[in-house]
């Protein structure tokens, strides 16, 4: 199964593509889609959509996993990130991909074995589980890979988290 993990954002969208077969991981690709604050919001959203669509076209994932939106105290940031997240979800939907959402707690539990694990612990486990030389940077990329790992580990129960 090929899993596309996404950590949505407006400045940085973390992307991780892994293959999970018989309890073994193989990293296919990872990186970030970045947008400039110098561009207007609609241009940034279009760039995210176009770049993500290229990734979907190239890797043809079987599952699309992303983290549920976490609202911070800055409402303006939350709304902008929500718009980027909407574009990400729409891109997957247009390609008829099954879409799965996971809370940060679920991701930490699936990757580190502890729902209160800190960011560094999760990043180290991503590195170990995927047999990577270094922790992927920026953090959004490691988060996207963690989300993909989470989906792989919870695949037997994933229908419970599928967005309908």
mmCIF file of C-alpha atoms in Angstrom:
data_model
loop_
_atom_site.group_PDB
_atom_site.id
_atom_site.type_symbol
_atom_site.label_atom_id
_atom_site.label_comp_id
_atom_site.label_asym_id
_atom_site.label_seq_id
_atom_site.Cartn_x
_atom_site.Cartn_y
_atom_site.Cartn_z
ATOM 1 C CA UNK A 1 0.000 0.000 0.000
ATOM 2 C CA UNK A 2 1.276 3.457 -0.884
ATOM 3 C CA UNK A 3 0.386 6.100 1.690
ATOM 4 C CA UNK A 4 0.632 9.850 1.186
ATOM 5 C CA UNK A 5 0.974 11.667 4.516
ATOM 6 C CA UNK A 6 0.321 15.393 4.635
ATOM 7 C CA UNK A 7 0.971 18.006 7.310
ATOM 8 C CA UNK A 8 -1.099 20.908 5.968
ATOM 9 C CA UNK A 9 -0.034 24.531 6.254
ATOM 10 C CA UNK A 10 0.022 27.705 4.192
ATOM 11 C CA UNK A 11 3.772 28.465 4.207
ATOM 12 C CA UNK A 12 4.888 24.828 4.352
ATOM 13 C CA UNK A 13 2.971 21.678 3.474
ATOM 14 C CA UNK A 14 4.863 18.622 4.701
ATOM 15 C CA UNK A 15 4.651 15.667 2.324
ATOM 16 C CA UNK A 16 5.678 12.062 2.941
ATOM 17 C CA UNK A 17 5.133 9.134 0.593
ATOM 18 C CA UNK A 18 5.771 5.658 1.946
ATOM 19 C CA UNK A 19 5.066 2.126 0.891
ATOM 20 C CA UNK A 20 3.896 -0.244 3.600
ATOM 21 C CA UNK A 21 3.973 -3.940 2.775
ATOM 22 C CA UNK A 22 3.976 -6.888 5.177
ATOM 23 C CA UNK A 23 4.862 -4.694 8.174
ATOM 24 C CA UNK A 24 7.813 -3.124 6.341
ATOM 25 C CA UNK A 25 8.248 0.498 5.356
ATOM 26 C CA UNK A 26 9.900 1.845 2.243
ATOM 27 C CA UNK A 27 10.283 5.590 1.779
ATOM 28 C CA UNK A 28 9.346 6.672 -1.727
ATOM 29 C CA UNK A 29 9.693 10.425 -1.293
ATOM 30 C CA UNK A 30 9.385 13.268 1.176
ATOM 31 C CA UNK A 31 9.708 17.007 1.127
ATOM 32 C CA UNK A 32 7.823 20.251 1.461
ATOM 33 C CA UNK A 33 5.617 22.379 -0.711
ATOM 34 C CA UNK A 34 6.498 25.947 0.208
ATOM 35 C CA UNK A 35 4.750 29.202 -0.597
ATOM 36 C CA UNK A 36 5.912 32.767 -0.204
ATOM 37 C CA UNK A 37 4.064 35.330 1.908
ATOM 38 C CA UNK A 38 4.888 37.770 -0.902
ATOM 39 C CA UNK A 39 2.232 36.045 -3.019
ATOM 40 C CA UNK A 40 -1.496 36.594 -2.607
ATOM 41 C CA UNK A 41 -3.387 33.879 -0.731
ATOM 42 C CA UNK A 42 -5.189 32.571 -3.854
ATOM 43 C CA UNK A 43 -1.830 32.151 -5.609
ATOM 44 C CA UNK A 44 -0.405 30.277 -2.637
ATOM 45 C CA UNK A 45 -3.435 27.970 -2.513
ATOM 46 C CA UNK A 46 -3.157 27.303 -6.244
ATOM 47 C CA UNK A 47 0.527 26.413 -5.876
ATOM 48 C CA UNK A 48 -0.270 23.967 -3.069
ATOM 49 C CA UNK A 49 -2.996 22.343 -5.157
ATOM 50 C CA UNK A 50 -0.858 22.076 -8.293
ATOM 51 C CA UNK A 51 2.208 20.668 -6.522
ATOM 52 C CA UNK A 52 0.176 18.167 -4.517
ATOM 53 C CA UNK A 53 -1.675 17.075 -7.643
ATOM 54 C CA UNK A 54 1.680 16.337 -9.328
ATOM 55 C CA UNK A 55 2.715 14.191 -6.356
ATOM 56 C CA UNK A 56 -0.578 12.285 -6.423
ATOM 57 C CA UNK A 57 -0.301 11.764 -10.192
ATOM 58 C CA UNK A 58 3.269 10.484 -9.884
ATOM 59 C CA UNK A 59 2.918 8.132 -6.886
ATOM 60 C CA UNK A 60 -0.745 7.083 -7.206
ATOM 61 C CA UNK A 61 -1.235 6.546 -3.456
ATOM 62 C CA UNK A 62 -3.778 4.095 -2.109
ATOM 63 C CA UNK A 63 -4.478 6.244 0.948
ATOM 64 C CA UNK A 64 -4.274 9.920 1.824
ATOM 65 C CA UNK A 65 -3.662 10.689 5.502
ATOM 66 C CA UNK A 66 -3.513 14.057 7.207
ATOM 67 C CA UNK A 67 -3.531 15.514 10.666
ATOM 68 C CA UNK A 68 -6.710 17.036 11.992
ATOM 69 C CA UNK A 69 -6.527 20.794 12.162
ATOM 70 C CA UNK A 70 -5.247 22.039 15.488
ATOM 71 C CA UNK A 71 -6.580 25.477 16.389
ATOM 72 C CA UNK A 72 -4.213 27.785 18.156
ATOM 73 C CA UNK A 73 -5.085 31.140 19.680
ATOM 74 C CA UNK A 74 -4.388 33.096 16.499
ATOM 75 C CA UNK A 75 -7.717 32.969 14.644
ATOM 76 C CA UNK A 76 -6.328 34.563 11.483
ATOM 77 C CA UNK A 77 -3.603 31.899 11.209
ATOM 78 C CA UNK A 78 -6.117 29.125 11.889
ATOM 79 C CA UNK A 79 -8.413 30.387 9.126
ATOM 80 C CA UNK A 80 -5.580 30.660 6.607
ATOM 81 C CA UNK A 81 -4.244 27.190 7.462
ATOM 82 C CA UNK A 82 -7.829 25.915 7.262
ATOM 83 C CA UNK A 83 -8.068 27.248 3.722
ATOM 84 C CA UNK A 84 -4.830 25.465 2.781
ATOM 85 C CA UNK A 85 -6.108 22.291 4.419
ATOM 86 C CA UNK A 86 -9.326 22.581 2.400
ATOM 87 C CA UNK A 87 -7.328 22.784 -0.823
ATOM 88 C CA UNK A 88 -5.306 19.710 0.205
ATOM 89 C CA UNK A 89 -8.479 17.732 0.960
ATOM 90 C CA UNK A 90 -10.112 18.878 -2.288
ATOM 91 C CA UNK A 91 -7.062 17.767 -4.279
ATOM 92 C CA UNK A 92 -7.283 14.267 -2.785
ATOM 93 C CA UNK A 93 -11.044 14.177 -3.274
ATOM 94 C CA UNK A 94 -10.761 15.178 -6.951
ATOM 95 C CA UNK A 95 -8.432 12.183 -7.402
ATOM 96 C CA UNK A 96 -10.956 9.938 -5.567
ATOM 97 C CA UNK A 97 -8.443 9.002 -2.872
ATOM 98 C CA UNK A 98 -9.686 7.643 0.440
ATOM 99 C CA UNK A 99 -8.983 10.380 2.980
ATOM 100 C CA UNK A 100 -8.103 9.625 6.607
ATOM 101 C CA UNK A 101 -7.616 12.050 9.488
ATOM 102 C CA UNK A 102 -5.670 11.520 12.690
ATOM 103 C CA UNK A 103 -5.340 13.616 15.813
ATOM 104 C CA UNK A 104 -1.878 14.577 17.052
ATOM 105 C CA UNK A 105 -2.448 12.175 19.966
ATOM 106 C CA UNK A 106 -3.160 9.282 17.575
ATOM 107 C CA UNK A 107 -0.044 10.064 15.517
ATOM 108 C CA UNK A 108 2.192 10.183 18.602
ATOM 109 C CA UNK A 109 0.702 6.955 19.945
ATOM 110 C CA UNK A 110 1.142 5.114 16.631
ATOM 111 C CA UNK A 111 4.691 6.328 16.003
ATOM 112 C CA UNK A 112 6.256 6.654 19.445
ATOM 113 C CA UNK A 113 3.987 4.350 21.435
ATOM 114 C CA UNK A 114 3.068 7.186 23.783
ATOM 115 C CA UNK A 115 0.372 9.792 23.141
ATOM 116 C CA UNK A 116 2.228 12.479 25.074
ATOM 117 C CA UNK A 117 5.550 12.005 23.266
ATOM 118 C CA UNK A 118 7.335 15.246 22.431
ATOM 119 C CA UNK A 119 8.243 16.373 18.938
ATOM 120 C CA UNK A 120 11.851 15.154 19.180
ATOM 121 C CA UNK A 121 10.768 11.669 20.265
ATOM 122 C CA UNK A 122 8.365 11.396 17.327
ATOM 123 C CA UNK A 123 11.010 12.667 14.906
ATOM 124 C CA UNK A 124 13.559 10.131 16.166
ATOM 125 C CA UNK A 125 11.041 7.317 15.793
ATOM 126 C CA UNK A 126 10.282 8.433 12.214
ATOM 127 C CA UNK A 127 14.009 8.254 11.505
ATOM 128 C CA UNK A 128 14.314 4.792 13.067
ATOM 129 C CA UNK A 129 11.129 3.281 11.625
ATOM 130 C CA UNK A 130 11.926 4.486 8.109
ATOM 131 C CA UNK A 131 15.655 3.738 8.381
ATOM 132 C CA UNK A 132 16.634 7.303 7.478
ATOM 133 C CA UNK A 133 20.107 8.736 7.962
ATOM 134 C CA UNK A 134 18.796 11.976 9.477
ATOM 135 C CA UNK A 135 15.538 13.378 10.835
ATOM 136 C CA UNK A 136 13.719 14.964 7.873
ATOM 137 C CA UNK A 137 13.622 18.747 7.879
ATOM 138 C CA UNK A 138 11.720 20.980 8.191
ATOM 139 C CA UNK A 139 9.589 19.600 11.036
ATOM 140 C CA UNK A 140 6.508 19.599 8.789
ATOM 141 C CA UNK A 141 8.117 16.906 6.627
ATOM 142 C CA UNK A 142 8.860 14.654 9.608
ATOM 143 C CA UNK A 143 5.264 15.237 10.733
ATOM 144 C CA UNK A 144 3.927 14.194 7.317
ATOM 145 C CA UNK A 145 5.941 10.975 7.437
ATOM 146 C CA UNK A 146 4.696 10.362 10.995
ATOM 147 C CA UNK A 147 1.113 10.741 9.763
ATOM 148 C CA UNK A 148 1.765 8.204 6.989
ATOM 149 C CA UNK A 149 3.292 5.791 9.533
ATOM 150 C CA UNK A 150 0.276 6.325 11.783
ATOM 151 C CA UNK A 151 -2.048 5.338 8.957
ATOM 152 C CA UNK A 152 0.004 2.226 8.220
ATOM 153 C CA UNK A 153 -0.076 1.185 11.879
ATOM 154 C CA UNK A 154 -3.805 1.783 12.234
ATOM 155 C CA UNK A 155 -4.852 0.513 8.808
ATOM 156 C CA UNK A 156 -6.916 -2.322 10.252
ATOM 157 C CA UNK A 157 -9.037 0.241 12.075
ATOM 158 C CA UNK A 158 -8.705 3.039 9.496
ATOM 159 C CA UNK A 159 -12.310 2.875 8.357
ATOM 160 C CA UNK A 160 -13.176 4.399 11.720
ATOM 161 C CA UNK A 161 -11.243 7.551 10.796
ATOM 162 C CA UNK A 162 -12.169 7.845 7.132
ATOM 163 C CA UNK A 163 -13.659 11.190 6.154
ATOM 164 C CA UNK A 164 -16.947 10.512 4.454
#
